[in-house]
Coordinates of C-alpha atoms in Angstrom, one line a residue:
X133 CA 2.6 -12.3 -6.9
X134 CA 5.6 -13.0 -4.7
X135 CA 7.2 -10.4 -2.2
X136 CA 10.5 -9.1 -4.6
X137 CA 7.3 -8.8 -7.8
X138 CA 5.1 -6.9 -5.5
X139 CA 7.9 -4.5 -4.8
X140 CA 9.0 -3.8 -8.2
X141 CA 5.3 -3.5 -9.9
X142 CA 4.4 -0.7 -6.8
X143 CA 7.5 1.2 -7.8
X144 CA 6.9 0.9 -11.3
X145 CA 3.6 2.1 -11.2
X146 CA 3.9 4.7 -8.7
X147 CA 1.8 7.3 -9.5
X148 CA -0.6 5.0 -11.3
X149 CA -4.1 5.1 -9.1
X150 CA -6.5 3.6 -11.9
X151 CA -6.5 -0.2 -12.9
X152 CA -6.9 -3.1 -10.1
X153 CA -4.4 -4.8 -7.6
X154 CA -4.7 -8.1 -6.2
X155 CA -4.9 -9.1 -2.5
X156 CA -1.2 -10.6 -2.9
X157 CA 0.3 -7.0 -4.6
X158 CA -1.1 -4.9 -1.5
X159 CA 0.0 -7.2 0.9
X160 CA 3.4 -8.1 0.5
X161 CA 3.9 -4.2 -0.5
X162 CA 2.5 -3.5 3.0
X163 CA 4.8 -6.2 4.9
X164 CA 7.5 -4.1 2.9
X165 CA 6.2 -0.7 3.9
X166 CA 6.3 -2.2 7.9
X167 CA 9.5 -3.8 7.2
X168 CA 11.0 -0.4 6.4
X169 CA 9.7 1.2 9.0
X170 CA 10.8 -0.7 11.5
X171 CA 14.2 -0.3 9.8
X172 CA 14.1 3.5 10.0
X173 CA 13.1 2.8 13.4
X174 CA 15.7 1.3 14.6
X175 CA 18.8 3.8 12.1
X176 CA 16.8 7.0 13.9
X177 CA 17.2 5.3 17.4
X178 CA 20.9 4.5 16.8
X179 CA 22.1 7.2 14.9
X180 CA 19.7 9.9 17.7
X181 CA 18.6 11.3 14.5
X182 CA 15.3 13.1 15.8
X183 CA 14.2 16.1 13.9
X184 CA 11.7 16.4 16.5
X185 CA 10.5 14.4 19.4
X186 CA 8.8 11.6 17.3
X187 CA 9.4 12.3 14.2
X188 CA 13.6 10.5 13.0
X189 CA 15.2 11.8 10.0
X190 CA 15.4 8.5 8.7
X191 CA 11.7 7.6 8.9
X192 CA 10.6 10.9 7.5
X193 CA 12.5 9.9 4.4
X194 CA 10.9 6.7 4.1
X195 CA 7.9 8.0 4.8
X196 CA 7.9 10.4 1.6
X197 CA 9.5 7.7 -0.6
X198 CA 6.9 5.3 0.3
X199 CA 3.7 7.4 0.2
X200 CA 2.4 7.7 -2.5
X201 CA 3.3 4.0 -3.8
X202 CA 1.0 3.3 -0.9
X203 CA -1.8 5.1 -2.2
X204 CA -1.7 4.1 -5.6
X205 CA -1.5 0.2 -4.7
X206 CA -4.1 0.9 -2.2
X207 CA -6.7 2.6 -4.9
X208 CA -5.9 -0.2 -7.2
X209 CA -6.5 -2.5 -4.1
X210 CA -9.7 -0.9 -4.2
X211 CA -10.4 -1.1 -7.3
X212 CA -10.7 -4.6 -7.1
X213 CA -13.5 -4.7 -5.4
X214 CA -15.4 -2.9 -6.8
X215 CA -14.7 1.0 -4.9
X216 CA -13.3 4.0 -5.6
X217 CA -10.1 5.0 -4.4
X218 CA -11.3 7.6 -2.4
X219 CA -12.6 5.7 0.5
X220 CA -8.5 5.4 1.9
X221 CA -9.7 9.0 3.1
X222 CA -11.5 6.7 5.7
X223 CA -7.8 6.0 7.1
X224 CA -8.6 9.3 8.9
X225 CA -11.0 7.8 11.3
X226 CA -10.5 4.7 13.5
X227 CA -13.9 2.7 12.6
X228 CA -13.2 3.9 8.8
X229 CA -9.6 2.4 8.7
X230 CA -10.9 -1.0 10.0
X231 CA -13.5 -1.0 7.2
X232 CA -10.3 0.1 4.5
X233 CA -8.7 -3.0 6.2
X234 CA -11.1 -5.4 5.4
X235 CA -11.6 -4.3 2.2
X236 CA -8.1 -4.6 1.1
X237 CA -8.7 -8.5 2.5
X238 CA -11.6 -8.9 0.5
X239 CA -11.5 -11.2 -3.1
X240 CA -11.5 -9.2 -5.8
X241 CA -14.3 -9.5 -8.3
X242 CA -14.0 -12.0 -11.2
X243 CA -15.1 -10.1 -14.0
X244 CA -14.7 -7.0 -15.5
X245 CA -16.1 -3.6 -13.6
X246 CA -15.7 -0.2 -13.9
X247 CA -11.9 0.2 -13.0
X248 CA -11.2 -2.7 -15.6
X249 CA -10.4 -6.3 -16.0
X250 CA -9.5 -8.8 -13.1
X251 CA -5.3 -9.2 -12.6
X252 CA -3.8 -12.1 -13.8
X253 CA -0.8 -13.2 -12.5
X254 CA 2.2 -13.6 -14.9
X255 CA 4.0 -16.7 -14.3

């Protein structure tokens, strides 16, 4: 899956938290989730748009567009492998988030488990 495919197919399926994602979907989504961060970043530091010390206008919009496409691709991402969706509520802890991390690295499985069958990429 390439970066504009991985976009699209997170926004698409939004809301959708069962089925699998592969390592490529999460990925590139998450390069775009930094990518727009930086961006509101840098539009709250020009503009002085702070709502509060840390917290710009700009990136608290992007942070509520892009939440919950997060979480679904990331329970998908889990999915995967093999786990439940659930465990991103490890994100809250510093040990747990490296464990999420290196998850969402880890190859999928190659058959069929619970959450369904492997992703095939559409060419």
């Amino acid at each position: 899956m390439e970066f504009t495919q991985s976009i699209n197919h997170c926004f698409k399926h939004y809301s959708n938290f069962s089925g699998r994602a592969r390592r490529s979907e999460y990925w590139w989504f998450f390069l775009f989730v930094i990518l727009v961060s930086l961006v509101a970043a840098f539009l709250d530091y020009g503009f002085d748009s702070y709502i509060a010390p840390d917290w710009g206008m700009f990136d608290v919009i992007s942070t509520i567009i892009l939440i919950l496409p997060q979480l679904a691709v990331g329970s998908r991402r889990l999915h995967d492998i093999g786990r439940s969706g659930w465990w991103q509520l490890l994100y809250l802890t510093i040990i747990g988030a490296v464990l999420i991390i290196i998850w969402h690295a880890t190859d999928g499985t190659k058959k069929n488990n619970q959450f369904g069958k492997p992703v095939k990429i559409k060419k």
